[in-house]
Amino acid sequence: MYKTIFEPHRACSDPVGEAGVPSSPSSSGRRPAATVVAVHLSGGSLSFAWSGDARIYFLLDGFRGPLLLLSEDHDERRACDGHGDRNLITACPGGIRDDKETGRLWGHLAIESMSGAARLRGLLLASDGAYEPHEDANHNLDGYLSR
């Protein structure tokens, strides 16, 4: 799953240069940007990868409590210890920086992934357009997963 979705984009990830200046605007003047999150669940094994500001939340089977956030946004807010611009994406498929360059500039890989055993009760995949309004209003996202 990881190689199929992400490897074609790995060598060109990160749409912004240092200080948030677009590295390679398109002919329309816009810099390339995308966000993606992918999940593979097989039996009790969970693998996921993300790039950009999409998030992966989950509920564990038998766990009573809030959704747990598995991913970290690829944005300036993360790179600047919560003080940067949450809308300035620091990595994404379709950008121009590889993992090494993205790590040097922003402190994270262009495409991150994790895997392990998990007994999930619920999974929520969301882009910033979906989670930010709820985050801003201090809504609990748990209610969006059926219990």
JSON list of C-alpha atoms in Angstrom, two decimals:
[
{"chain": "A", "resi": 1, "resn": "MET", "atom": "CA", "xyz": [0.00, 0.00, 0.00]},
{"chain": "A", "resi": 2, "resn": "TYR", "atom": "CA", "xyz": [2.68, 2.52, 1.04]},
{"chain": "A", "resi": 3, "resn": "LYS", "atom": "CA", "xyz": [4.80, 2.12, -2.11]},
{"chain": "A", "resi": 4, "resn": "THR", "atom": "CA", "xyz": [1.78, 2.17, -4.41]},
{"chain": "A", "resi": 5, "resn": "ILE", "atom": "CA", "xyz": [0.44, 5.47, -3.06]},
{"chain": "A", "resi": 6, "resn": "PHE", "atom": "CA", "xyz": [3.47, 7.37, -1.85]},
{"chain": "A", "resi": 7, "resn": "GLU", "atom": "CA", "xyz": [6.70, 6.28, -3.57]},
{"chain": "A", "resi": 8, "resn": "PRO", "atom": "CA", "xyz": [5.89, 8.03, -6.89]},
{"chain": "A", "resi": 9, "resn": "HIS", "atom": "CA", "xyz": [5.66, 11.31, -4.92]},
{"chain": "A", "resi": 10, "resn": "ARG", "atom": "CA", "xyz": [8.44, 10.84, -2.34]},
{"chain": "A", "resi": 11, "resn": "ALA", "atom": "CA", "xyz": [11.19, 12.50, -4.36]},
{"chain": "A", "resi": 12, "resn": "CYS", "atom": "CA", "xyz": [9.13, 15.64, -4.91]},
{"chain": "A", "resi": 13, "resn": "SER", "atom": "CA", "xyz": [7.50, 16.33, -1.54]},
{"chain": "A", "resi": 14, "resn": "ASP", "atom": "CA", "xyz": [7.35, 19.76, 0.11]},
{"chain": "A", "resi": 15, "resn": "PRO", "atom": "CA", "xyz": [5.58, 22.64, -1.58]},
{"chain": "A", "resi": 16, "resn": "VAL", "atom": "CA", "xyz": [7.20, 25.49, 0.34]},
{"chain": "A", "resi": 17, "resn": "GLY", "atom": "CA", "xyz": [10.75, 26.64, 0.70]},
{"chain": "A", "resi": 18, "resn": "GLU", "atom": "CA", "xyz": [12.45, 28.18, 3.67]},
{"chain": "A", "resi": 19, "resn": "ALA", "atom": "CA", "xyz": [10.47, 30.93, 5.42]},
{"chain": "A", "resi": 20, "resn": "GLY", "atom": "CA", "xyz": [7.30, 29.75, 3.71]},
{"chain": "A", "resi": 21, "resn": "VAL", "atom": "CA", "xyz": [8.21, 31.06, 0.27]},
{"chain": "A", "resi": 22, "resn": "PRO", "atom": "CA", "xyz": [6.74, 28.88, -2.49]},
{"chain": "A", "resi": 23, "resn": "SER", "atom": "CA", "xyz": [9.52, 26.76, -4.00]},
{"chain": "A", "resi": 24, "resn": "SER", "atom": "CA", "xyz": [8.04, 26.20, -7.43]},
{"chain": "A", "resi": 25, "resn": "PRO", "atom": "CA", "xyz": [4.78, 27.92, -8.27]},
{"chain": "A", "resi": 26, "resn": "SER", "atom": "CA", "xyz": [2.88, 26.52, -11.22]},
{"chain": "A", "resi": 27, "resn": "SER", "atom": "CA", "xyz": [2.06, 28.54, -14.31]},
{"chain": "A", "resi": 28, "resn": "SER", "atom": "CA", "xyz": [-1.12, 29.67, -12.53]},
{"chain": "A", "resi": 29, "resn": "GLY", "atom": "CA", "xyz": [1.01, 31.12, -9.72]},
{"chain": "A", "resi": 30, "resn": "ARG", "atom": "CA", "xyz": [-0.15, 28.53, -7.19]},
{"chain": "A", "resi": 31, "resn": "ARG", "atom": "CA", "xyz": [2.28, 26.21, -5.47]},
{"chain": "A", "resi": 32, "resn": "PRO", "atom": "CA", "xyz": [1.48, 22.48, -5.72]},
{"chain": "A", "resi": 33, "resn": "ALA", "atom": "CA", "xyz": [-0.34, 21.11, -2.70]},
{"chain": "A", "resi": 34, "resn": "ALA", "atom": "CA", "xyz": [-2.21, 18.00, -1.70]},
{"chain": "A", "resi": 35, "resn": "THR", "atom": "CA", "xyz": [-2.88, 16.08, 1.45]},
{"chain": "A", "resi": 36, "resn": "VAL", "atom": "CA", "xyz": [-3.33, 12.36, 1.79]},
{"chain": "A", "resi": 37, "resn": "VAL", "atom": "CA", "xyz": [-3.78, 9.73, 4.45]},
{"chain": "A", "resi": 38, "resn": "ALA", "atom": "CA", "xyz": [-3.90, 6.01, 3.70]},
{"chain": "A", "resi": 39, "resn": "VAL", "atom": "CA", "xyz": [-4.75, 3.11, 5.99]},
{"chain": "A", "resi": 40, "resn": "HIS", "atom": "CA", "xyz": [-4.44, -0.64, 5.61]},
{"chain": "A", "resi": 41, "resn": "LEU", "atom": "CA", "xyz": [-6.09, -2.84, 8.22]},
{"chain": "A", "resi": 42, "resn": "SER", "atom": "CA", "xyz": [-5.61, -6.59, 8.06]},
{"chain": "A", "resi": 43, "resn": "GLY", "atom": "CA", "xyz": [-6.69, -8.73, 10.98]},
{"chain": "A", "resi": 44, "resn": "GLY", "atom": "CA", "xyz": [-5.13, -7.10, 14.03]},
{"chain": "A", "resi": 45, "resn": "SER", "atom": "CA", "xyz": [-2.45, -5.22, 12.10]},
{"chain": "A", "resi": 46, "resn": "LEU", "atom": "CA", "xyz": [-2.76, -1.53, 11.21]},
{"chain": "A", "resi": 47, "resn": "SER", "atom": "CA", "xyz": [-0.48, 0.35, 8.79]},
{"chain": "A", "resi": 48, "resn": "PHE", "atom": "CA", "xyz": [-0.94, 3.96, 7.82]},
{"chain": "A", "resi": 49, "resn": "ALA", "atom": "CA", "xyz": [0.90, 6.80, 6.12]},
{"chain": "A", "resi": 50, "resn": "TRP", "atom": "CA", "xyz": [0.22, 10.49, 5.63]},
{"chain": "A", "resi": 51, "resn": "SER", "atom": "CA", "xyz": [1.57, 13.63, 4.06]},
{"chain": "A", "resi": 52, "resn": "GLY", "atom": "CA", "xyz": [0.16, 17.13, 4.42]},
{"chain": "A", "resi": 53, "resn": "ASP", "atom": "CA", "xyz": [-2.37, 18.13, 7.03]},
{"chain": "A", "resi": 54, "resn": "ALA", "atom": "CA", "xyz": [-4.72, 15.15, 6.98]},
{"chain": "A", "resi": 55, "resn": "ARG", "atom": "CA", "xyz": [-5.21, 13.34, 10.29]},
{"chain": "A", "resi": 56, "resn": "ILE", "atom": "CA", "xyz": [-5.81, 9.81, 11.51]},
{"chain": "A", "resi": 57, "resn": "TYR", "atom": "CA", "xyz": [-7.86, 9.41, 14.70]},
{"chain": "A", "resi": 58, "resn": "PHE", "atom": "CA", "xyz": [-8.90, 6.11, 16.26]},
{"chain": "A", "resi": 59, "resn": "LEU", "atom": "CA", "xyz": [-10.75, 4.48, 19.13]},
{"chain": "A", "resi": 60, "resn": "LEU", "atom": "CA", "xyz": [-9.32, 1.30, 20.61]},
{"chain": "A", "resi": 61, "resn": "ASP", "atom": "CA", "xyz": [-11.59, -1.64, 21.23]},
{"chain": "A", "resi": 62, "resn": "GLY", "atom": "CA", "xyz": [-12.37, -1.79, 24.95]},
{"chain": "A", "resi": 63, "resn": "PHE", "atom": "CA", "xyz": [-11.04, 1.74, 25.56]},
{"chain": "A", "resi": 64, "resn": "ARG", "atom": "CA", "xyz": [-13.39, 4.33, 27.02]},
{"chain": "A", "resi": 65, "resn": "GLY", "atom": "CA", "xyz": [-12.11, 7.78, 26.29]},
{"chain": "A", "resi": 66, "resn": "PRO", "atom": "CA", "xyz": [-11.52, 10.36, 23.58]},
{"chain": "A", "resi": 67, "resn": "LEU", "atom": "CA", "xyz": [-10.29, 9.67, 20.09]},
{"chain": "A", "resi": 68, "resn": "LEU", "atom": "CA", "xyz": [-6.55, 9.24, 19.90]},
{"chain": "A", "resi": 69, "resn": "LEU", "atom": "CA", "xyz": [-4.63, 11.20, 17.27]},
{"chain": "A", "resi": 70, "resn": "LEU", "atom": "CA", "xyz": [-2.06, 9.03, 15.47]},
{"chain": "A", "resi": 71, "resn": "SER", "atom": "CA", "xyz": [-0.64, 11.47, 12.92]},
{"chain": "A", "resi": 72, "resn": "GLU", "atom": "CA", "xyz": [0.97, 14.90, 13.16]},
{"chain": "A", "resi": 73, "resn": "ASP", "atom": "CA", "xyz": [0.17, 17.66, 10.68]},
{"chain": "A", "resi": 74, "resn": "HIS", "atom": "CA", "xyz": [2.82, 18.68, 8.17]},
{"chain": "A", "resi": 75, "resn": "ASP", "atom": "CA", "xyz": [2.42, 22.40, 8.75]},
{"chain": "A", "resi": 76, "resn": "GLU", "atom": "CA", "xyz": [4.37, 25.36, 10.07]},
{"chain": "A", "resi": 77, "resn": "ARG", "atom": "CA", "xyz": [2.53, 25.20, 13.41]},
{"chain": "A", "resi": 78, "resn": "ARG", "atom": "CA", "xyz": [4.09, 21.78, 14.08]},
{"chain": "A", "resi": 79, "resn": "ALA", "atom": "CA", "xyz": [7.52, 22.86, 12.86]},
{"chain": "A", "resi": 80, "resn": "CYS", "atom": "CA", "xyz": [7.47, 25.97, 15.09]},
{"chain": "A", "resi": 81, "resn": "ASP", "atom": "CA", "xyz": [6.26, 24.35, 18.34]},
{"chain": "A", "resi": 82, "resn": "GLY", "atom": "CA", "xyz": [2.66, 25.50, 17.95]},
{"chain": "A", "resi": 83, "resn": "HIS", "atom": "CA", "xyz": [3.49, 29.10, 16.97]},
{"chain": "A", "resi": 84, "resn": "GLY", "atom": "CA", "xyz": [3.47, 28.85, 13.16]},
{"chain": "A", "resi": 85, "resn": "ASP", "atom": "CA", "xyz": [0.75, 29.07, 10.55]},
{"chain": "A", "resi": 86, "resn": "ARG", "atom": "CA", "xyz": [-1.45, 25.96, 10.53]},
{"chain": "A", "resi": 87, "resn": "ASN", "atom": "CA", "xyz": [-2.35, 26.65, 6.88]},
{"chain": "A", "resi": 88, "resn": "LEU", "atom": "CA", "xyz": [1.23, 26.68, 5.62]},
{"chain": "A", "resi": 89, "resn": "ILE", "atom": "CA", "xyz": [1.83, 23.05, 4.61]},
{"chain": "A", "resi": 90, "resn": "THR", "atom": "CA", "xyz": [5.44, 21.92, 5.01]},
{"chain": "A", "resi": 91, "resn": "ALA", "atom": "CA", "xyz": [5.16, 18.64, 3.06]},
{"chain": "A", "resi": 92, "resn": "CYS", "atom": "CA", "xyz": [2.78, 17.04, 0.63]},
{"chain": "A", "resi": 93, "resn": "PRO", "atom": "CA", "xyz": [2.64, 14.75, -2.39]},
{"chain": "A", "resi": 94, "resn": "GLY", "atom": "CA", "xyz": [3.39, 16.86, -5.44]},
{"chain": "A", "resi": 95, "resn": "GLY", "atom": "CA", "xyz": [5.89, 19.21, -3.77]},
{"chain": "A", "resi": 96, "resn": "ILE", "atom": "CA", "xyz": [9.61, 19.32, -4.58]},
{"chain": "A", "resi": 97, "resn": "ARG", "atom": "CA", "xyz": [11.54, 18.24, -1.46]},
{"chain": "A", "resi": 98, "resn": "ASP", "atom": "CA", "xyz": [12.66, 14.74, -0.49]},
{"chain": "A", "resi": 99, "resn": "ASP", "atom": "CA", "xyz": [12.68, 13.34, 3.07]},
{"chain": "A", "resi": 100, "resn": "LYS", "atom": "CA", "xyz": [16.22, 14.54, 3.83]},
{"chain": "A", "resi": 101, "resn": "GLU", "atom": "CA", "xyz": [15.57, 18.13, 2.72]},
{"chain": "A", "resi": 102, "resn": "THR", "atom": "CA", "xyz": [12.14, 18.25, 4.40]},
{"chain": "A", "resi": 103, "resn": "GLY", "atom": "CA", "xyz": [13.68, 16.92, 7.61]},
{"chain": "A", "resi": 104, "resn": "ARG", "atom": "CA", "xyz": [16.44, 19.54, 7.52]},
{"chain": "A", "resi": 105, "resn": "LEU", "atom": "CA", "xyz": [14.02, 22.42, 6.92]},
{"chain": "A", "resi": 106, "resn": "TRP", "atom": "CA", "xyz": [10.99, 21.34, 8.94]},
{"chain": "A", "resi": 107, "resn": "GLY", "atom": "CA", "xyz": [12.05, 18.57, 11.34]},
{"chain": "A", "resi": 108, "resn": "HIS", "atom": "CA", "xyz": [9.87, 15.79, 9.91]},
{"chain": "A", "resi": 109, "resn": "LEU", "atom": "CA", "xyz": [9.82, 13.44, 6.92]},
{"chain": "A", "resi": 110, "resn": "ALA", "atom": "CA", "xyz": [7.90, 14.40, 3.79]},
{"chain": "A", "resi": 111, "resn": "ILE", "atom": "CA", "xyz": [5.84, 11.23, 4.10]},
{"chain": "A", "resi": 112, "resn": "GLU", "atom": "CA", "xyz": [5.46, 9.59, 7.50]},
{"chain": "A", "resi": 113, "resn": "SER", "atom": "CA", "xyz": [4.19, 6.12, 8.29]},
{"chain": "A", "resi": 114, "resn": "MET", "atom": "CA", "xyz": [3.55, 3.79, 11.22]},
{"chain": "A", "resi": 115, "resn": "SER", "atom": "CA", "xyz": [2.37, 0.26, 11.71]},
{"chain": "A", "resi": 116, "resn": "GLY", "atom": "CA", "xyz": [1.59, -2.10, 14.53]},
{"chain": "A", "resi": 117, "resn": "ALA", "atom": "CA", "xyz": [-0.99, -4.29, 16.18]},
{"chain": "A", "resi": 118, "resn": "ALA", "atom": "CA", "xyz": [-4.30, -2.64, 17.04]},
{"chain": "A", "resi": 119, "resn": "ARG", "atom": "CA", "xyz": [-7.78, -3.66, 18.01]},
{"chain": "A", "resi": 120, "resn": "LEU", "atom": "CA", "xyz": [-9.78, -0.79, 16.61]},
{"chain": "A", "resi": 121, "resn": "ARG", "atom": "CA", "xyz": [-13.32, 0.11, 17.46]},
{"chain": "A", "resi": 122, "resn": "GLY", "atom": "CA", "xyz": [-13.42, 3.16, 15.20]},
{"chain": "A", "resi": 123, "resn": "LEU", "atom": "CA", "xyz": [-11.27, 5.08, 12.74]},
{"chain": "A", "resi": 124, "resn": "LEU", "atom": "CA", "xyz": [-11.64, 8.67, 11.49]},
{"chain": "A", "resi": 125, "resn": "LEU", "atom": "CA", "xyz": [-9.63, 10.07, 8.57]},
{"chain": "A", "resi": 126, "resn": "ALA", "atom": "CA", "xyz": [-10.01, 13.82, 8.11]},
{"chain": "A", "resi": 127, "resn": "SER", "atom": "CA", "xyz": [-8.46, 16.72, 6.22]},
{"chain": "A", "resi": 128, "resn": "ASP", "atom": "CA", "xyz": [-7.94, 20.11, 7.81]},
{"chain": "A", "resi": 129, "resn": "GLY", "atom": "CA", "xyz": [-11.17, 21.37, 6.24]},
{"chain": "A", "resi": 130, "resn": "ALA", "atom": "CA", "xyz": [-13.06, 18.75, 8.22]},
{"chain": "A", "resi": 131, "resn": "TYR", "atom": "CA", "xyz": [-11.30, 18.81, 11.60]},
{"chain": "A", "resi": 132, "resn": "GLU", "atom": "CA", "xyz": [-10.26, 22.47, 12.01]},
{"chain": "A", "resi": 133, "resn": "PRO", "atom": "CA", "xyz": [-13.78, 23.94, 12.42]},
{"chain": "A", "resi": 134, "resn": "HIS", "atom": "CA", "xyz": [-14.47, 21.36, 15.13]},
{"chain": "A", "resi": 135, "resn": "GLU", "atom": "CA", "xyz": [-11.09, 21.91, 16.75]},
{"chain": "A", "resi": 136, "resn": "ASP", "atom": "CA", "xyz": [-11.65, 25.69, 16.74]},
{"chain": "A", "resi": 137, "resn": "ALA", "atom": "CA", "xyz": [-15.07, 25.25, 18.38]},
{"chain": "A", "resi": 138, "resn": "ASN", "atom": "CA", "xyz": [-13.70, 22.76, 20.95]},
{"chain": "A", "resi": 139, "resn": "HIS", "atom": "CA", "xyz": [-16.03, 20.02, 19.69]},
{"chain": "A", "resi": 140, "resn": "ASN", "atom": "CA", "xyz": [-15.39, 16.44, 20.72]},
{"chain": "A", "resi": 141, "resn": "LEU", "atom": "CA", "xyz": [-14.86, 14.39, 17.55]},
{"chain": "A", "resi": 142, "resn": "ASP", "atom": "CA", "xyz": [-15.74, 11.12, 19.32]},
{"chain": "A", "resi": 143, "resn": "GLY", "atom": "CA", "xyz": [-19.43, 11.56, 18.48]},
{"chain": "A", "resi": 144, "resn": "TYR", "atom": "CA", "xyz": [-18.66, 11.20, 14.77]},
{"chain": "A", "resi": 145, "resn": "LEU", "atom": "CA", "xyz": [-17.80, 7.55, 15.25]},
{"chain": "A", "resi": 146, "resn": "SER", "atom": "CA", "xyz": [-20.60, 5.16, 16.07]},
{"chain": "A", "resi": 147, "resn": "ARG", "atom": "CA", "xyz": [-20.10, 3.42, 19.37]}
]
